[in-house]
Short mmCIF file of C-alpha atoms in Angstrom, two decimals:
data_model
loop_
_atom_site.label_atom_id
_atom_site.label_comp_id
_atom_site.label_asym_id
_atom_site.label_seq_id
_atom_site.Cartn_x
_atom_site.Cartn_y
_atom_site.Cartn_z
CA MET A 10 98.64 -204.63 -78.30
CA MET A 11 97.32 -203.02 -81.40
CA ALA A 12 97.89 -204.24 -85.09
CA PRO A 13 99.27 -203.64 -87.15
CA TYR A 14 102.34 -206.15 -85.76
CA PHE A 15 106.77 -205.27 -86.44
CA VAL A 16 108.87 -207.23 -86.37
CA GLU A 17 112.23 -205.29 -85.76
CA ILE A 18 115.57 -207.53 -86.66
CA LEU A 19 118.19 -205.97 -84.04
CA ALA A 20 122.04 -205.60 -84.78
CA ARG A 21 124.53 -206.39 -81.40
CA ASN A 22 124.39 -202.80 -80.27
CA GLY A 23 120.70 -202.69 -80.13
CA ASP A 24 120.17 -200.47 -83.59
CA VAL A 25 117.04 -201.79 -85.92
CA LEU A 26 118.71 -203.30 -88.75
CA HIS A 27 114.93 -204.51 -90.99
CA ARG A 28 111.64 -203.33 -89.68
CA HIS A 29 108.83 -205.65 -90.75
CA LYS A 30 105.58 -205.33 -90.95
CA ALA A 31 102.70 -208.38 -90.32
CA ASP A 32 98.93 -207.06 -90.22
CA ALA A 33 98.09 -209.98 -88.58
CA LEU A 34 98.03 -212.99 -86.02
CA PRO A 35 99.90 -215.14 -85.97
CA ILE A 36 103.12 -214.67 -87.41
CA ARG A 37 105.55 -216.86 -88.16
CA LEU A 38 109.38 -216.67 -88.01
CA GLY A 39 112.18 -219.04 -89.88
CA ARG A 40 114.50 -220.38 -92.37
CA SER A 41 111.32 -221.28 -95.44
CA TYR A 42 109.71 -219.53 -97.71
CA ASP A 43 106.32 -220.01 -96.19
CA ASN A 44 106.85 -218.16 -92.70
CA ASP A 45 105.72 -214.27 -92.62
CA ILE A 46 108.67 -213.43 -91.41
CA ILE A 47 111.98 -215.56 -93.51
CA LEU A 48 115.23 -215.31 -90.82
CA ASP A 49 117.89 -214.56 -93.32
CA ASP A 50 120.23 -216.73 -90.27
CA ALA A 51 121.89 -220.56 -91.25
CA HIS A 52 121.47 -221.16 -87.17
CA SER A 53 117.43 -220.48 -87.22
CA ALA A 54 114.96 -223.73 -88.30
CA ALA A 55 113.08 -223.70 -91.35
CA ALA A 56 110.45 -223.12 -88.70
CA HIS A 57 111.75 -221.44 -85.85
CA ALA A 58 108.97 -219.65 -84.19
CA ILE A 59 105.72 -218.41 -83.70
CA VAL A 60 104.11 -215.47 -82.20
CA ASP A 61 100.57 -215.37 -81.05
CA LEU A 62 98.26 -214.41 -77.97
CA ASP A 63 98.00 -216.89 -74.86
CA GLU A 64 94.71 -217.43 -73.02
CA GLN A 65 94.93 -214.04 -71.49
CA GLY A 66 94.99 -212.03 -74.36
CA LYS A 67 98.88 -211.40 -74.18
CA LEU A 68 101.45 -211.28 -76.56
CA VAL A 69 103.89 -214.20 -76.34
CA LEU A 70 106.07 -216.22 -78.74
CA ARG A 71 106.71 -220.09 -79.28
CA ASP A 72 109.65 -222.19 -79.90
CA LEU A 73 109.15 -224.71 -82.60
CA GLY A 74 110.94 -227.04 -81.51
CA SER A 75 114.34 -225.81 -83.16
CA LYS A 76 117.82 -227.09 -82.13
CA ASN A 77 119.18 -223.86 -81.17
CA GLY A 78 116.93 -222.65 -79.48
CA THR A 79 115.29 -219.15 -78.40
CA TYR A 80 116.91 -217.03 -75.81
CA ALA A 81 115.30 -214.01 -73.86
CA ARG A 82 117.30 -212.68 -71.10
CA GLY A 83 120.26 -215.14 -71.56
CA LYS A 84 118.39 -217.87 -71.10
CA ARG A 85 116.65 -221.07 -73.41
CA GLN A 86 112.39 -220.71 -73.46
CA THR A 87 110.26 -222.25 -75.36
CA GLU A 88 107.58 -219.83 -74.37
CA VAL A 89 108.59 -215.42 -73.83
CA VAL A 90 105.68 -213.15 -73.13
CA LEU A 91 106.47 -210.57 -75.52
CA GLY A 92 106.77 -206.51 -74.11
CA GLY A 93 107.47 -203.36 -76.63
CA ASP A 94 111.59 -203.77 -75.44
CA THR A 95 112.18 -207.58 -74.87
CA VAL A 96 114.44 -208.67 -77.24
CA VAL A 97 114.43 -212.74 -78.24
CA ARG A 98 117.31 -214.66 -80.22
CA LEU A 99 116.23 -217.29 -82.46
CA GLY A 100 119.61 -218.83 -83.95
CA HIS A 101 122.29 -215.65 -84.33
CA THR A 102 119.32 -213.48 -85.15
CA ARG A 103 117.91 -210.75 -82.02
CA LEU A 104 114.54 -209.38 -82.63
CA ARG A 105 111.72 -207.94 -80.89
CA ILE A 106 107.83 -207.72 -82.15
CA ARG A 107 106.47 -204.32 -81.48
CA ALA A 108 102.66 -203.39 -82.12
CA ALA A 109 101.37 -199.95 -83.95
CA ASP A 110 100.38 -198.68 -79.79
CA PHE A 111 104.00 -198.72 -78.89
CA PRO A 112 104.58 -195.21 -77.69
CA VAL A 113 108.14 -193.70 -78.59
CA PRO A 114 109.77 -191.67 -76.91
CA ALA A 115 109.84 -187.39 -77.25
CA GLU A 116 112.20 -185.85 -80.42
CA ILE A 117 115.74 -185.54 -79.34
CA ALA A 118 117.57 -182.26 -79.60
CA ASP A 119 119.95 -182.70 -82.56
CA THR A 120 124.06 -182.28 -81.22
CA THR A 121 125.44 -183.97 -84.41
CA MET A 122 126.55 -180.04 -85.67
CA HIS A 123 125.74 -180.87 -89.15
CA GLY A 124 127.57 -177.93 -89.85
CA TRP A 125 130.86 -179.25 -88.91
CA GLU A 126 131.27 -181.95 -91.38
CA GLY A 127 132.67 -182.09 -94.71
CA ALA A 128 135.07 -180.30 -96.32
CA THR A 129 135.94 -177.54 -93.80
CA PRO A 130 136.34 -179.53 -90.56
CA ALA A 131 138.55 -181.87 -93.10
CA THR A 132 141.16 -179.30 -94.17
CA ILE A 133 141.26 -177.32 -90.99
CA GLY A 134 142.03 -180.42 -89.17
CA LEU A 135 144.92 -181.47 -92.30
CA VAL A 136 146.50 -178.23 -91.72
CA LEU A 137 146.91 -178.23 -88.25
CA ILE A 138 147.98 -182.17 -88.21
CA ALA A 139 150.46 -180.94 -90.81
CA VAL A 140 151.34 -177.39 -88.42
CA PHE A 141 152.09 -179.45 -85.64
CA SER A 142 154.10 -182.37 -87.93
CA CYS A 143 156.15 -179.78 -89.03
CA LEU A 144 156.09 -177.72 -85.64
CA GLU A 145 158.15 -181.01 -83.51
CA THR A 146 160.27 -181.76 -86.08
CA TRP A 147 161.77 -178.46 -86.42
CA LEU A 148 161.99 -178.28 -82.24
CA SER A 149 163.28 -181.28 -81.95
CA ASP A 150 166.09 -180.99 -85.30
CA VAL A 151 169.84 -180.51 -84.49
CA GLU A 152 170.86 -181.02 -88.71
CA PRO A 153 171.33 -178.33 -91.02
CA PHE A 154 167.66 -177.61 -92.78
CA ALA A 155 166.89 -180.24 -95.32
CA LEU A 156 163.62 -179.89 -97.43
CA ILE A 157 163.62 -183.28 -97.96
CA ARG A 158 163.69 -184.28 -94.49
CA TYR A 159 160.37 -181.91 -93.44
CA LEU A 160 158.26 -183.28 -96.72
CA LEU A 161 158.56 -186.74 -95.27
CA VAL A 162 157.38 -185.66 -92.38
CA LEU A 163 154.62 -183.78 -93.73
CA ALA A 164 153.85 -187.12 -95.93
CA SER A 165 154.16 -189.57 -92.96
CA SER A 166 152.23 -187.64 -90.71
CA LEU A 167 148.95 -186.72 -93.01
CA ALA A 168 148.82 -190.68 -94.08
CA ALA A 169 148.88 -191.22 -90.66
CA GLY A 170 146.09 -188.95 -89.77
CA LEU A 171 144.04 -189.85 -92.44
CA LEU A 172 144.40 -193.52 -91.83
CA TRP A 173 143.43 -192.91 -87.88
CA SER A 174 140.28 -190.78 -88.86
CA GLY A 175 139.06 -193.50 -91.55
CA VAL A 176 139.09 -196.22 -89.08
CA TRP A 177 137.42 -193.51 -87.13
CA ALA A 178 134.98 -192.72 -89.97
CA LEU A 179 134.40 -196.76 -91.06
CA SER A 180 133.57 -197.30 -87.55
CA ASN A 181 131.09 -194.32 -87.25
CA ARG A 182 129.71 -195.55 -90.65
CA LEU A 183 129.09 -198.73 -89.46
CA PHE A 184 127.56 -197.58 -85.89
CA GLY A 185 126.36 -194.02 -86.26
CA SER A 186 125.01 -194.48 -90.03
CA HIS A 187 127.17 -191.61 -91.20
CA ALA A 188 131.06 -191.44 -92.04
CA ARG A 189 131.70 -187.68 -90.54
CA MET A 190 135.51 -188.00 -91.94
CA GLY A 191 135.81 -184.06 -91.61
CA ARG A 192 134.88 -184.38 -88.08
CA HIS A 193 137.07 -186.93 -87.34
CA LEU A 194 139.99 -185.03 -89.16
CA PHE A 195 139.16 -182.40 -87.20
CA ILE A 196 139.26 -183.86 -83.55
CA LEU A 197 142.63 -185.68 -83.85
CA GLY A 198 144.16 -181.76 -85.96
CA SER A 199 143.14 -180.30 -82.52
CA GLY A 200 144.13 -182.84 -80.26
CA LEU A 201 147.38 -182.46 -81.98
CA ALA A 202 147.42 -179.17 -82.21
CA VAL A 203 146.77 -178.79 -77.87
CA VAL A 204 149.30 -181.36 -77.32
CA GLY A 205 151.56 -178.85 -78.78
CA VAL A 206 150.59 -175.73 -77.25
CA TRP A 207 150.79 -177.47 -74.00
CA ARG A 208 154.01 -178.73 -74.46
CA ALA A 209 155.55 -175.70 -74.86
CA ALA A 210 153.56 -173.44 -72.39
CA SER A 211 154.28 -176.20 -70.12
CA SER A 212 158.36 -176.12 -70.94
CA THR A 213 157.95 -172.27 -70.54
CA MET A 214 156.68 -171.97 -67.35
CA ALA A 215 158.91 -174.91 -65.85
CA TYR A 216 161.64 -173.02 -67.03
CA ALA A 217 160.52 -169.41 -66.67
CA TRP A 218 159.71 -169.97 -62.44
CA SER A 219 161.81 -172.80 -62.02
CA ALA A 220 158.20 -175.41 -61.86
CA GLU A 221 159.61 -178.15 -63.22
CA GLY A 222 156.57 -180.70 -61.95
CA PHE A 223 154.71 -178.83 -65.43
CA THR A 224 157.34 -181.00 -68.22
CA ARG A 225 158.18 -184.06 -65.32
CA TYR A 226 154.31 -184.44 -64.91
CA GLY A 227 153.80 -183.13 -68.52
CA ASN A 228 152.87 -186.20 -70.32
CA LEU A 229 149.89 -186.69 -67.13
CA VAL A 230 148.34 -184.00 -69.27
CA SER A 231 149.48 -185.27 -72.50
CA LEU A 232 147.93 -188.21 -71.08
CA ALA A 233 144.20 -186.71 -70.36
CA ILE A 234 144.11 -184.36 -73.65
CA VAL A 235 144.30 -187.27 -75.71
CA CYS A 236 141.56 -189.38 -73.40
CA GLY A 237 139.66 -186.07 -74.26
CA MET A 238 139.97 -186.84 -77.83
CA LEU A 239 139.35 -190.08 -78.14
CA PHE A 240 136.15 -189.13 -76.11
CA PHE A 241 135.58 -186.67 -79.20
CA HIS A 242 135.34 -189.04 -81.69
CA LEU A 243 133.21 -191.44 -79.71
CA LYS A 244 130.41 -189.12 -79.24
CA THR A 245 130.11 -188.05 -82.57
CA ILE A 246 129.90 -191.65 -83.30
CA LYS A 247 126.49 -191.96 -80.88
CA PRO A 248 125.70 -188.51 -79.24
CA HIS A 249 123.17 -189.21 -77.49
CA LEU A 250 125.87 -192.18 -75.00
CA THR A 251 127.66 -188.77 -74.11
CA LYS A 252 127.71 -190.24 -69.81
CA GLN A 253 129.17 -193.50 -70.90
CA PHE A 254 131.59 -192.14 -73.16
CA ALA A 255 132.98 -189.48 -70.31
CA THR A 256 133.38 -192.39 -67.98
CA THR A 257 135.03 -194.08 -70.21
CA ALA A 258 137.19 -191.78 -70.92
CA THR A 259 138.41 -191.29 -67.78
CA ILE A 260 138.62 -194.39 -66.45
CA MET A 261 141.12 -194.98 -69.48
CA MET A 262 142.82 -191.69 -67.96
CA LEU A 263 142.94 -192.91 -64.59
CA VAL A 264 144.52 -196.65 -65.72
CA GLY A 265 147.01 -194.97 -68.52
CA ALA A 266 147.98 -192.41 -65.48
CA GLY A 267 149.05 -195.35 -63.64
CA LEU A 268 150.47 -197.30 -66.12
CA MET A 269 152.83 -194.78 -67.05
CA LEU A 270 153.80 -194.07 -63.30
CA MET A 271 154.88 -197.37 -62.23
CA ALA A 272 156.97 -197.44 -65.89
CA ASN A 273 158.73 -194.24 -64.47
CA LEU A 274 159.27 -195.20 -61.41
CA GLN A 275 160.60 -199.27 -62.33
CA GLY A 276 162.97 -197.55 -64.82
CA THR A 277 164.28 -194.94 -62.60
CA GLY A 278 163.19 -195.24 -59.21
CA ARG A 279 160.98 -192.26 -58.85
CA LEU A 280 157.16 -191.40 -60.84
CA SER A 281 158.36 -188.25 -62.34
CA ASP A 282 159.01 -188.49 -65.97
CA GLU A 283 162.07 -187.83 -66.15
CA LEU A 284 165.40 -186.38 -63.67
CA TYR A 285 166.25 -183.26 -64.84
CA MET A 286 164.76 -179.75 -67.18
CA SER A 287 165.42 -181.19 -69.98
CA VAL A 288 164.26 -177.75 -72.11
CA LEU A 289 166.56 -174.16 -71.72
CA LEU A 290 165.55 -171.20 -73.35
CA PRO A 291 167.17 -167.68 -73.17
CA PRO A 292 167.68 -166.27 -69.86
CA GLU A 293 165.43 -163.08 -70.66
CA VAL A 294 162.50 -165.90 -70.05
CA LYS A 295 163.66 -166.57 -66.48
CA ARG A 296 161.05 -164.98 -63.98
CA SER A 297 162.28 -166.94 -60.50
CA PRO A 298 164.61 -165.11 -58.03
CA ASP A 299 168.28 -166.29 -59.25
CA ARG A 300 170.34 -167.92 -56.48
CA SER A 301 173.71 -167.26 -55.22
CA VAL A 302 176.60 -168.55 -55.53
CA ASP A 303 177.27 -169.07 -52.44
CA GLN A 304 173.62 -170.72 -51.86
CA PHE A 305 175.23 -173.06 -55.52
CA MET A 306 178.31 -174.25 -53.05
CA GLY A 307 176.44 -174.86 -50.17
CA ASN A 308 173.86 -177.59 -51.60
CA ALA A 309 176.93 -178.90 -53.46
CA ALA A 310 179.10 -179.67 -50.24
CA LYS A 311 175.76 -180.78 -48.55
CA LEU A 312 174.94 -183.26 -51.81
CA LYS A 313 179.04 -184.14 -51.06
CA SER A 314 178.52 -185.01 -47.41
CA ASP A 315 175.45 -187.10 -48.78
CA THR A 316 177.01 -188.98 -51.16
CA ASP A 317 180.11 -189.63 -48.92
CA ALA A 318 177.86 -191.17 -46.29
CA ALA A 319 175.91 -193.31 -48.79
CA ARG A 320 178.96 -195.08 -49.92
CA ALA A 321 180.78 -195.45 -46.64
CA ARG A 322 177.42 -196.92 -45.77
CA GLY A 323 177.60 -199.20 -48.93
CA VAL A 324 181.00 -199.68 -48.18
CA LYS A 325 180.57 -201.16 -44.22
CA ASP A 326 177.51 -203.32 -45.07
CA GLY A 327 179.50 -205.17 -47.54
CA ALA A 328 182.55 -205.80 -45.03
CA ASP A 329 179.56 -206.87 -42.52
CA ASP A 330 178.11 -209.16 -45.88
CA ALA A 331 181.78 -210.55 -46.65
CA ALA A 332 182.30 -211.10 -42.32
CA ASP A 333 179.15 -213.13 -42.24
CA ASP A 334 180.01 -215.38 -45.05
CA ASP A 335 183.47 -216.01 -43.91
CA ASP A 336 181.77 -216.63 -40.32
CA ASP A 337 179.57 -219.36 -42.62
CA GLY A 338 182.35 -221.14 -44.13
CA SER A 339 184.86 -221.61 -41.48
CA ALA A 340 181.99 -222.98 -39.33
CA GLU A 341 181.09 -225.78 -42.00
#
């Protein structure tokens, strides 16, 4: 290992917080000011550890009898052989030591899409949030038009959108070096727009072709869209962890879908979100063939007979239970 040596102080996620250069060995680490590397950590000792070469010429870190110890690979150790990727913990300080000849990986492609930062994506995102909230209010509004109601919805939705994106931007600043507030607003606005388009399209297809599955299980698709939105939020923070974030989003979607289906089954006895088609559109939209009056009456008669049979079975079961109770009382 070639001098000089670089002591890198690491964050919990592995990012380098500080990098200190040491021109020669040994390197002393601790809180006191006579060390080569001063640790700003109340849990480290005044003279915590020393880095030097052992008899075989390997770079090692030796603990100097500190109270809280030195940890590597999850175990407390008095001496650690250091490779370029060996992470040790002194108190609450995580660090690694690399020599000047440590090989660095090849430059990775820039996938951060710098063009989608700043005012342009932020404006688009805010517009999409505003359109989505106002359109949802208009579609569900059953009262006479009142401008103040729409203004309140608009203000609250924009405030919620800014808060949501602000939390992601703060995380982006802490873990990814740049806030990218505009891009997070764009991701949120695009996600809400896709959800709105899906709801409108699924309701139309369900009514036009009598395909109730589009609406009965439509919330599962909305859940998938939300998980996709979370994936892009995470990918914006750490672009190189695409596979891990895709796996995380998939697991979240599967768990959420399972919980949603279980809640439907417990609440209504069925897995679907709704028992009937809740959206009615003009007859001109209908594309499936109409059923005749005779078919309708036949289905109604079958439903009536099934209901009468179920009621009769219920009455019989109740009478049998009452008779059993009477027999038990007489025996006593």
